[in-house]
Amino acid sequence: MSREILPEIVPEKPLLAIFHRISKDFKKNWFVYLMVLPVVTYYLIFYYVPMYGIQIGFKDFNIAKGYSGSPWVGLKYFKMFFDSFYLWRVLRNTVLINLYELIFSFPAPILFALLLNEVKNRRFKKYVQTISYLPHFISTVVICGIITNFCVSDGLINDIISLLGGERNSLLQNVKYFRTIFIASGIWQGLGFSSIIYFAAISAVDQELYQSAIIDGASRFRQVWHITLPSIKPTIIILLILNIGGFLNVGFQKIILLYNPATYEVADVISSHVYTYGLQKLNWSYGAAVGLFNSVANLILLIAANRVSKKVSEISLW
Amino acid sequence: MKKTFLKAACFTVAVFILFTTLTACTAGSKTISTTSSTAASSISAAVSTTAGNESVYPLKTDVKLTYWSEMNPNVSANYKNAGDTPFAQELAKRTGIQVEYIHSTTDEAFALLMASNDLPDIIEFWWDAYPGGPSQALKDDQIIALNDIMDEHAPNFTKWLKAHPDVARQIRWDEGYYIGFPCVLGDGKEVYVQYGPQIRKDLLDKLKLSVPETVDEWYSALKGMKDLGVAAPITANKGYRIDFLARAFGIVIGDLKVGAFYIEDGKVVYGPMQPAYKDYLATWRKWYADGLIDKDIATVDGNIAKAKILDGSSAATVGTVGTLYTYNDTAQKNIPGFQMVAAPLPVLKKGDVNKYPFVENQYTPSEVQAVITKQCKHPDIAARLLDYLWSEEGIILANWGIKDKTYTVGVDGKFKYTDFVKNNPDGWTVSRVKGGYMRSYASGPFYQDVTIAFQTYMIPEQFEARDLWTKTVSLEHLLPPMRRTASEDEEFTKIINDVKTYSEECLLKFMMGTMSLDEYDTYTAQMKQLGIDRAIEIMQAAYTRYLAK
């Protein structure tokens, strides 16, 4: 696609300029725009338009009365959320679990991709990769059933522990082990799938760089450290920013399936709390209010992370 | 040439993707089918209106009603739509009313339906799920109350209500109206007792002990079993049902929400706030420390508990009469001599009777109800349809099915299921046969005959269990089905959720020893701070209102 050199033009209003640029591009590349159209429409219809439903967080939503018929109640449900006895515990647990995931679950796929990339046998590499992303497709309910079965006093993990000389323990009832089990199982399930994007990034690295490094006498480790890692740095940082943008989200499904009264202290997160509080009585207003709070908090974190990243590494989402 | 082809391909793919995205905008999947090929016309023909006279059926009418309900897996296993079942066809034949059954499979189906403002004639659902309950739906003008049409068009139901004033009072709303046809459990004490303690008789025999009756006897029995090698003597599904021990102390724990409220000396009380709770906790803690309670008690779900019983690592549990059969039947292969029997609810003193059994009311407001919507153009016919299940033949149809096909009447007048139900030639399970020919496979807007449960008893232990648990059934402490007002309910829900979470945690902590009983006062103080007193007040107000009805 050759770029034509534009002749000297009279500066026009910026909006008009953009419009002209797009229409020129459109004439040449209309099929690209057409390909994007479904995606844009999808986001418009399913993500942007429904945003006007956020108003139910400020109303006493009644399905029969609909959006316009339900009365405004202002910050009632927000107050309800912030007044709840377990607020701090729930916030703390959400943030902590996400923090641990950041420290452990985030680097894991990167490490995995880097290590597997060093393996010379291509078939072995492919097999391992394929097997590694199979757990991703298993439903959460099944995974939690497996975990529960394994963690029971006479389950598999305890069998191993007693073989090694330890004492049998009901693992899922122990406050100390909950986060470990939650995050470890998350890594096991997500490792393969998340590493795909890193594999893609690694394979995009120019082989000549490696060859010149070998000539310079670099060991395998040094090659990884000085070539591979810096090359995939943009990918890592983008994913990191996105991760931070989801800091107040912890999926409630897995929590609810794995927690029990003995571990509420560390396991109850915002989503599971809202679920038990709001969903049982179809209290959508409450759910919407908390969801809005979550989204706004996440947005602030996302913008902050993006800004910091831009300053520190010049890589950012926008 | 190639470039144009590529462009064309891109264009087609893009358009295709666009269309597939847009189809997602349309409503979720619905399965609609018709019972017969009669044209849907809304011209109502003359309907005989001899009130109270059952020869009114079959009605001579062309009206077709739309009936929305959830599809039960026992039905969907063999039929695509409820209208295809022999039950529905028989019902249509007998009442003369054609019904179009609509089912929806998504989770939010009910909510979406209510939001759509395009309501069918009859909706059968757990109306408690409607925000504010069915009375709110009435206020929102979505459904109608039955009072105006009951006498004339629902004579069977009206007659039944008159014959059962106590239950009628439970069903009737405080303001005096009836909304919808309810699900009512039959008369007969047996229906009240849902489940009870079960224990391994063969192990008791080995220990030369009789079936335990007091708390102390339970302790010795479980301890003896532990010494015999049973790792986790007593276990149960997610631990709640083990509140059978609490009931010996006069404490009901239930679900720690509404289920933990009961009547004591005419007042509403909350189990974990009662003084005896502390004594219960002490005993409970001792049992745990001595290894009598399953260490995994908080994580064990139904399947794991069953597995533990079946492989012998547990010897006692709390379960239904049905599970007695499952255990005894399945475990025989692995453990010769395995025998699980029912035990009475324990008491503190020998000879006492436990007055806090696992009972349920005949009518529970949170159960399914069939209501007639405001948009129904022929509420009289809808009422007639639903009323049929309350007539004598209707009750039989709903509970027993079709004469000589699914049930027979013996010379002694006793009803029995046929082999078609119990040993179906096509290999269908009992529930699935019921799914096709009756409504008694699950709760529904009809009167459930209590004796149908006995039909499926296979072993003598089950009959003994039933007799044992109903022998001393007492309802004196059971909370009647009361209703809170909308504003009370909001306040109540908020308090009770926090209270439940806190109580659950503390119960486990006290049991495991993480919290010592010296901290019990901190526990009660915290409960008060969470507002438990206000919650008790609200329930008391509802109770007083109920009594005044």
CSV table of N, CA, C and O in Angstrom, one decimal, chain A residues 44 66 72 86 97 116 139 141 156 179 192 196 203 223 246 310 317:
chain,number,residue,atom,x,y,z
A,44,LEU,N,-20.8,-1.7,20.6
A,44,LEU,CA,-21.8,-0.7,20.8
A,44,LEU,C,-23.1,-1.2,21.4
A,44,LEU,O,-23.6,-0.7,22.4
A,66,GLY,N,-40.2,-1.2,35.2
A,66,GLY,CA,-39.1,-0.9,34.2
A,66,GLY,C,-38.2,0.3,34.6
A,66,GLY,O,-38.3,0.7,35.7
A,72,TRP,N,-36.3,6.9,42.0
A,72,TRP,CA,-34.9,7.2,42.3
A,72,TRP,C,-34.7,7.1,43.8
A,72,TRP,O,-35.5,7.6,44.6
A,86,TYR,N,-19.2,-6.4,56.9
A,86,TYR,CA,-18.0,-7.1,56.4
A,86,TYR,C,-17.3,-6.3,55.3
A,86,TYR,O,-16.5,-6.9,54.6
A,97,ILE,N,-6.3,-11.2,47.2
A,97,ILE,CA,-6.2,-12.3,46.2
A,97,ILE,C,-5.7,-11.8,44.9
A,97,ILE,O,-4.9,-12.5,44.3
A,116,LEU,N,9.7,-23.2,28.0
A,116,LEU,CA,9.4,-24.1,26.9
A,116,LEU,C,10.0,-23.7,25.6
A,116,LEU,O,10.3,-24.5,24.7
A,139,SER,N,-14.9,-26.7,33.0
A,139,SER,CA,-15.7,-25.7,33.6
A,139,SER,C,-15.3,-25.5,35.1
A,139,SER,O,-14.8,-26.5,35.7
A,141,VAL,N,-17.0,-25.4,37.7
A,141,VAL,CA,-17.8,-26.3,38.6
A,141,VAL,C,-17.0,-27.6,38.7
A,141,VAL,O,-16.8,-28.1,39.8
A,156,LEU,N,-6.6,-37.1,47.8
A,156,LEU,CA,-5.3,-37.3,47.2
A,156,LEU,C,-4.2,-36.5,47.9
A,156,LEU,O,-3.2,-37.0,48.2
A,179,ARG,N,-6.0,-19.4,50.3
A,179,ARG,CA,-5.6,-18.6,49.1
A,179,ARG,C,-4.6,-19.4,48.3
A,179,ARG,O,-4.6,-19.3,47.1
A,192,GLY,N,-1.4,-22.6,30.6
A,192,GLY,CA,-1.3,-22.9,29.2
A,192,GLY,C,-1.9,-21.8,28.3
A,192,GLY,O,-1.3,-21.3,27.4
A,196,ILE,N,-0.1,-18.6,25.6
A,196,ILE,CA,-0.2,-18.5,24.1
A,196,ILE,C,0.3,-17.2,23.6
A,196,ILE,O,1.1,-17.1,22.6
A,203,SER,N,7.9,-15.8,19.4
A,203,SER,CA,8.2,-16.3,18.1
A,203,SER,C,8.4,-15.1,17.1
A,203,SER,O,9.0,-15.3,16.0
A,223,GLN,N,21.0,-14.9,26.7
A,223,GLN,CA,20.2,-14.6,25.5
A,223,GLN,C,18.8,-14.3,25.9
A,223,GLN,O,18.1,-13.4,25.4
A,246,GLY,N,-8.3,-4.9,36.4
A,246,GLY,CA,-9.4,-5.8,36.9
A,246,GLY,C,-9.2,-6.1,38.4
A,246,GLY,O,-9.6,-7.1,38.9
A,310,LYS,N,3.4,4.7,31.0
A,310,LYS,CA,3.8,5.6,29.9
A,310,LYS,C,5.1,6.3,30.3
A,310,LYS,O,6.1,6.4,29.6
A,317,LEU,N,-1.3,1.5,27.0
A,317,LEU,CA,-2.5,1.1,26.2
A,317,LEU,C,-2.9,2.2,25.3
A,317,LEU,O,-3.4,2.0,24.2
